Amino acid sequence: MTVLEQPGSYRPAPPPAWQPRTDPAPLLPEAEPLRVLGTPAAGGLDPVLLGRMYGELVRGRRYNAQATALTRQGRLAVYPASTGQEACQVAAALALEPQDWLFPSYRDTLAAVARGLDPVDALTLLRGDWHTGYDPHEHRVAPLCTPLATQLPHAVGLAHAARLKGDDVVALALVGDGGTSEGDFHEALNFAAVWRAPVVFLVQNNGFAISVPLAKQTAAPSLAHKAVGYGMPGRLVDGNDVAAVHQVLTEAVRHARNGGGPTLVEAVTYRMDAHTNADDATRYRSDAEVEAWRAHDPIALLERELTGRGLLDEAGIREAREAAERMAADLRERMNRDPVLDPMELFTHVYAEQTAQLREQAAQLRAELAAAGEPSPACREDDGPQEGRRR
Amino acid sequence: MTVLEQPGSYRPAPPPAWQPRTDPAPLLPEAEPLRVLGTPAAGGLDPVLLGRMYGELVRGRRYNAQATALTRQGRLAVYPASTGQEACQVAAALALEPQDWLFPSYRDTLAAVARGLDPVDALTLLRGDWHTGYDPHEHRVAPLCTPLATQLPHAVGLAHAARLKGDDVVALALVGDGGTSEGDFHEALNFAAVWRAPVVFLVQNNGFAISVPLAKQTAAPSLAHKAVGYGMPGRLVDGNDVAAVHQVLTEAVRHARNGGGPTLVEAVTYRMDAHTNADDATRYRSDAEVEAWRAHDPIALLERELTGRGLLDEAGIREAREAAERMAADLRERMNRDPVLDPMELFTHVYAEQTAQLREQAAQLRAELAAAGEPSPACREDDGPQEGRRR
Amino acid sequence: MTTAAVGTVHRATALAQALGRALRDAMAEDPSVHVLGEDVGTLGGVFRVTDGLAKEFGEDRCTDTPLAEAGILGAAVGMAMYGLRPVVEMQFDAFAYPAFEQLVSHVSRMRNRTRGALPMPITVRVPYGGGIGGVEHHSDSSEAYYLATPGLHVVAPATVADAYGLLRAAIASDDPVIFLEPKRLYWSKDGWDPERPEQVPGIGRAVVRRQGTSATLITYGPSVPVCMEAAEAAGAEGWDLEVIDLRSLVPFDEETVCASVRRTGRAVVVHESTGFGGPGGEIAARITERCFHHLEAPVLRVAGFDIPYPPPMLEKHQLPGVDRVLDAVARLQWESEWTSEGGVR
Amino acid sequence: MTTAAVGTVHRATALAQALGRALRDAMAEDPSVHVLGEDVGTLGGVFRVTDGLAKEFGEDRCTDTPLAEAGILGAAVGMAMYGLRPVVEMQFDAFAYPAFEQLVSHVSRMRNRTRGALPMPITVRVPYGGGIGGVEHHSDSSEAYYLATPGLHVVAPATVADAYGLLRAAIASDDPVIFLEPKRLYWSKDGWDPERPEQVPGIGRAVVRRQGTSATLITYGPSVPVCMEAAEAAGAEGWDLEVIDLRSLVPFDEETVCASVRRTGRAVVVHESTGFGGPGGEIAARITERCFHHLEAPVLRVAGFDIPYPPPMLEKHQLPGVDRVLDAVARLQWESEWTSEGGVR
Ligand SMILES: Cc1ncc(C[n+]2csc(CCOP(=O)(O)OP(=O)(O)O)c2C)c(N)n1
Ligand SMILES: Cc1ncc(C[n+]2csc(CCOP(=O)(O)OP(=O)(O)O)c2C)c(N)n1
Ligand SMILES: [Mg+2]
Ligand SMILES: [Mg+2]
């Protein structure tokens, strides 16, 4: 049976014989965002996993703060913080197996770090260094994607390709509430459903696309309701409840892995910081709103659960914070070193084989640099494809 | 209150206070395509309207046949027939008020004709004459649109503009099942819902996008289920039941007119002819399937209803057919005359004011034509904007 | 308001603000002008160009749209069909690409398709070009795509006065205009007075920004200041350079350009966009076709390298600067060097 | 099979069939080659280029996708990331526009962005150009958009042998290739033998289709036969024209082109795409930069008018035909006419 032969494959039939392709009822999302922390369901959770998530959340919060600070020191060109959204970031990373792929958007540095990327490499783009500062194959993390929603069809294609090859690989793609309005969102979800590709879409609905609130973005009951229009299940989850997000994503990943096809997950969360360090959030939202969300902080929610159940004490909290500080210190230290970029590398990766035209232009730049007394650090005569400078 | 201020305008709230933007239940489509003909509901229908629809259906069927014949005589470059879909075409035209706008796709010549367009003008594009052979303002019919789904945001923008101006105008936009996969479909529906624009989307689900069956186009329970993801009502209707399509569209148009916003209507129908005269449908579907649909023919359905209720007899049927024959004869006759095109008009409408560059190029063509002994029929020195040749 | 106060104000008017002023004045004069785009309302745009418009004219006139560029431009088409004059903001150059089909297949052709019945008085504002330290996708020079699309006007101001005047002209135009805003000049000021805006001729007219006799630099948008600086520097080397600011690429002001080149006999086209297939090719070819026997040297081009726009830390190598312009001028065969090349002549 | 039989077969191989054969051979040799697009499977494509592939290799290798070009190309990006070699069919030129963002922002840049880690061995087949009586949107020559996008190769065959050879090369390339298929030549035949396909050099090599001494016609794709015909006709007027078929626009074979022009001293670039901002500008400018002192006349261009592609009944006026090419050749200043122009020289 090929991937495309689906059970009950539809043939058009006149209305008397018409049937829905699938039963819509099971595709509809929960009536309100799923919560686990603070509910009886939390009792069944693995304490080791919870502890790990706690450490990652604390580290992630610190990472967001440190990266934002680095923008003020001119060490980062820009930083779109995921402060307040750490539960989504961490749960996304932890829901995957090593062979799976993560497709982050430009805001998801943290998810990439939680998945194993070096915290400095993850910031390469944002510090103004090369566009992708890591080998995507190493941790199966696609480049941070800036054009909104365009990474979603990539995730579908990769998952589809893996399935065709018979590999056990699931792709998890992240997108914002604003990104759901793009045509690429629609096309990706439709392809995924038609191909039954093993892919999970996680919408981090943080209430805003820069300044535009959700009410101007959609009139849907919830973003998760979009799923039924593609014939895939929609799930709605409290995006600040790391256990709930992790549970929903793990279920969706398992469903995909077992051939069940894609799932759309909406995590309701909030962007506590401005859009980026360059944004002024007071222009479009009130402090009161922000404060209301602060009372629903993802770290606090988990901390409450863990301390309440005796799984975390003052020492544990201190330990987590200290680990986060160490990470931050290391990040600060390494980010304060100036990266060494080779201008000649501009011509190296445009094509597999450099064209005559680019050779000529490379020669021009090389001559200019030499004339200016700043020869290329790795000045090679041919400027042909070469290993990346840090590999 | 501005158009954009919607009741209950959403502000993000932490999940304990989370609510769906709207109740999804009323947005879901009927469980199976709505039928009116042959059901008790048909009893309440206006006999005059039914009679008019019958005449239009018969005329429409004949129009499709005649136009297809004209392709064989080389009088049309191509014709995408709507044979079998006449109920959708006719109902779409009749559901609108004169001030409303129709946005047809390339297959919807018939809807444009049913709305009042001259049958010959409606074929201008398809005969290889100028791209749009009519003034869209005259009958409020947008140009037949070839790039799939791209007309949908136009309809939204026009409806939105009319509403901003306080005009009582509804836009009805037609699209195929295949067209629902395009990003523009998604973006248009989303804009319409967010803006509460007075627009109705009619998907003619005829089972195929050229050769690609619906099963490879979507995995959704039905295309009408897509509506809920935008927060608009979805309706599912038997597309061969002209009374049912008319009823659903009329309701949707009224809803839009009353400020209720957009509706997505899926009409389940079937394309009886090949995709166009150039297509070979036997490559991708069986005769048996076509025959199954022939038993559910839109004209036969209405004929059965009308004759059963004594509203139509042999004479009436004959009369309708004769009227259709007269239309066909007139079409044949007028389409057999060679249209006179002015090559110099190529430069007339590119810009409001002709650029120096185009003036130069126009002069070149004029000289070439003169040298070849075929001067432009309306050879004017300036070739500036001028009235269309037939207006 | 005293003259002194006006002086204080106008010296402080940055290009971005002049654009905002143009939008405001156009909206005040003509109720059919509507602004739409991502974040143009409450926020006033990421570059604050539309700041205050939603407040002054209401959200129906200056509208935050859903995040979907094809949808925005497609809706603008429908609005234009109904008689409005939409001004669309694309947030950055590369984020205009999703709207490419609407632009090429509809915006540019609707008038022609309908034989004039449906004109498209749409202005598409595109913050464009590099030099702002923007990460990937925020520094594209995409004008080549628009140039090659008949039916569009393509405009790129370089001064505050032109920013105002050309945007007014674009909005007033009954044709679609791609309005390329040089991001890197958004905060530049040049003494423009918003209370007495100088008259800018309509779209399609180049301007000689500096008169000279030795050679002509032909440029537009963010490269205009670079060429002016290069021309100043060239004086020291004995070259008296003329600088032409094209202001609009379509329509192309061949007359002004060719008149200059026929006089100077030498020309360099300068732009930031990549060279291959870029505007410079068209301009150089056109000049050569029309002025061949006046040319002492081939028309040269100084452009971005034919590579994807570099990361911020390397972008200085991509941007045509004064040195590269002067290098090109130096290669305009001032000596008898070419005769030694062994050419046909 | 007898030689005679082979002869019968190969004389009957049309360009479209050779393309299908190239796909088939590539798929047979390399299991990572996947074809996807609208109607490519069961139907075999609207031009029947992919006929039989789904049957031979299964629907997972030759896949009818949903109707969404950005989705198709975007999925191809992901497939390429996983090591496949997707060959995407865009149904017609103008229907590639919805995929423009994926093409420009990802396909062309992914290798560069990732410093070589994620190459994009994607072939995008685009049936292009006019002359087939197609209604609006079915006859665009969109190569200018692709030319101006670094990271893409742009190829356009004109003969059956090149169709086969270049498509094989495109599929084998580790870089993305825009493969422009001249619709109007789909059914042309020129004696190519599928059993003994002649060797075609890789992408980036032009070919001199006709040697001549008076002037060089530089062209590609559907305009190649036009130029060949013009060259034959020119003989009668005493001109011995050289005809260069570029075969690929990117990389551009400057060497072959410049060598010819240096010899002939005169050149005309011919293409169907609109002139302004089209490939001809780049080619003419480049030749002039490199061969200035060998030129007896400016490099001229014969191109489509700068208008939206006309309706079928008028398209003959848009397409550069033999007469226009000869008119341009006649304007290459054969006499002393230019000296009388009063130019500087
Ligand atoms: C195609 C495209 N259009 C516009 C932008 C500019 N932009 C960057 S982030 C952003 C808002 C994104 O909102 P959302 O999807 O909700 O993600 P969030 O920022 O909230 O994480 C916009 C408009 C872009 N990156 N890509
Ligand atoms: C953007 C775009 N892509 C591809 C095409 C080519 N094309 C023309 S009709 C068609 C199938 C349309 O199917 P559907 O939307 O179901 O409408 P139907 O033909 O059944 O009326 C295709 C792929 C097109 N016109 N526009
Ligand atoms: Mg958001
Ligand atoms: Mg269909």
PDB file of N, CA and C and ligand atoms in Angstrom, chain A residues 85 106-107 175-179 203-210 212 214 217 269 271 275, chain C residues 67, ligand 3:
ATOM      1  N   GLN A  85       6.726  32.104  27.443  1.00  0.00           N
ATOM      2  CA  GLN A  85       6.377  30.982  26.569  1.00  0.00           C
ATOM      3  C   GLN A  85       7.327  29.801  26.777  1.00  0.00           C
ATOM      4  N   TYR A 106      11.476  32.097  14.085  1.00  0.00           N
ATOM      5  CA  TYR A 106      12.521  33.017  14.554  1.00  0.00           C
ATOM      6  C   TYR A 106      12.456  33.255  16.061  1.00  0.00           C
ATOM      7  N   ARG A 107      11.341  32.957  16.709  1.00  0.00           N
ATOM      8  CA  ARG A 107      11.251  33.198  18.153  1.00  0.00           C
ATOM      9  C   ARG A 107      11.675  31.989  18.973  1.00  0.00           C
ATOM     10  N   VAL A 175       4.898  27.615  15.039  1.00  0.00           N
ATOM     11  CA  VAL A 175       4.424  28.808  14.338  1.00  0.00           C
ATOM     12  C   VAL A 175       3.645  29.660  15.345  1.00  0.00           C
ATOM     13  N   GLY A 176       3.549  30.939  15.066  1.00  0.00           N
ATOM     14  CA  GLY A 176       2.821  31.828  15.967  1.00  0.00           C
ATOM     15  C   GLY A 176       1.369  31.995  15.558  1.00  0.00           C
ATOM     16  N   ASP A 177       0.615  32.650  16.396  1.00  0.00           N
ATOM     17  CA  ASP A 177      -0.788  32.911  16.064  1.00  0.00           C
ATOM     18  C   ASP A 177      -0.880  33.745  14.791  1.00  0.00           C
ATOM     19  N   GLY A 178      -0.018  34.730  14.653  1.00  0.00           N
ATOM     20  CA  GLY A 178      -0.025  35.536  13.432  1.00  0.00           C
ATOM     21  C   GLY A 178       0.277  34.690  12.215  1.00  0.00           C
ATOM     22  N   GLY A 179       1.234  33.798  12.352  1.00  0.00           N
ATOM     23  CA  GLY A 179       1.643  32.948  11.234  1.00  0.00           C
ATOM     24  C   GLY A 179       0.514  32.091  10.688  1.00  0.00           C
ATOM     25  N   VAL A 203       1.048  25.662  17.360  1.00  0.00           N
ATOM     26  CA  VAL A 203       0.827  27.106  17.305  1.00  0.00           C
ATOM     27  C   VAL A 203       0.993  27.656  18.717  1.00  0.00           C
ATOM     28  N   GLN A 204       1.972  28.513  18.880  1.00  0.00           N
ATOM     29  CA  GLN A 204       2.076  29.231  20.152  1.00  0.00           C
ATOM     30  C   GLN A 204       1.245  30.495  20.010  1.00  0.00           C
ATOM     31  N   ASN A 205       0.045  30.423  20.521  1.00  0.00           N
ATOM     32  CA  ASN A 205      -0.826  31.591  20.481  1.00  0.00           C
ATOM     33  C   ASN A 205      -0.488  32.463  21.685  1.00  0.00           C
ATOM     34  N   ASN A 206       0.378  33.450  21.430  1.00  0.00           N
ATOM     35  CA  ASN A 206       0.791  34.325  22.526  1.00  0.00           C
ATOM     36  C   ASN A 206       0.028  35.649  22.496  1.00  0.00           C
ATOM     37  N   GLY A 207      -1.083  35.636  21.779  1.00  0.00           N
ATOM     38  CA  GLY A 207      -1.994  36.777  21.846  1.00  0.00           C
ATOM     39  C   GLY A 207      -1.716  37.893  20.866  1.00  0.00           C
ATOM     40  N   PHE A 208      -0.509  37.936  20.359  1.00  0.00           N
ATOM     41  CA  PHE A 208      -0.129  39.053  19.491  1.00  0.00           C
ATOM     42  C   PHE A 208       0.759  38.623  18.338  1.00  0.00           C
ATOM     43  N   ALA A 209       0.597  39.321  17.247  1.00  0.00           N
ATOM     44  CA  ALA A 209       1.571  39.303  16.154  1.00  0.00           C
ATOM     45  C   ALA A 209       2.131  40.730  16.139  1.00  0.00           C
ATOM     46  N   ILE A 210       3.333  40.876  16.689  1.00  0.00           N
ATOM     47  CA  ILE A 210       3.853  42.197  17.032  1.00  0.00           C
ATOM     48  C   ILE A 210       2.742  42.921  17.804  1.00  0.00           C
ATOM     49  N   VAL A 212      -0.489  43.300  16.764  1.00  0.00           N
ATOM     50  CA  VAL A 212      -1.850  42.949  16.345  1.00  0.00           C
ATOM     51  C   VAL A 212      -2.415  41.841  17.226  1.00  0.00           C
ATOM     52  N   LEU A 214      -4.992  38.941  18.740  1.00  0.00           N
ATOM     53  CA  LEU A 214      -5.634  37.798  18.092  1.00  0.00           C
ATOM     54  C   LEU A 214      -6.975  38.160  17.460  1.00  0.00           C
ATOM     55  N   GLN A 217      -6.699  38.965  14.119  1.00  0.00           N
ATOM     56  CA  GLN A 217      -6.012  37.928  13.348  1.00  0.00           C
ATOM     57  C   GLN A 217      -6.978  36.847  12.907  1.00  0.00           C
ATOM     58  N   THR A 269      -0.865  30.955  25.275  1.00  0.00           N
ATOM     59  CA  THR A 269       0.186  31.468  26.137  1.00  0.00           C
ATOM     60  C   THR A 269       0.240  32.980  25.992  1.00  0.00           C
ATOM     61  N   ARG A 271       3.096  36.438  25.468  1.00  0.00           N
ATOM     62  CA  ARG A 271       4.461  36.951  25.303  1.00  0.00           C
ATOM     63  C   ARG A 271       4.650  38.030  26.353  1.00  0.00           C
ATOM     64  N   HIS A 275       7.714  42.456  21.560  1.00  0.00           N
ATOM     65  CA  HIS A 275       7.942  41.594  20.397  1.00  0.00           C
ATOM     66  C   HIS A 275       9.430  41.267  20.234  1.00  0.00           C
TER      67      HIS A 275
ATOM     68  N   LEU C  67      -2.133  38.767   9.271  1.00  0.00           N
ATOM     69  CA  LEU C  67      -0.743  38.642   8.808  1.00  0.00           C
ATOM     70  C   LEU C  67      -0.678  37.787   7.542  1.00  0.00           C
TER      71      LEU C  67
HETATM   72 MG    MG E   3       2.034  35.721  18.363  1.00  0.00          MG
END
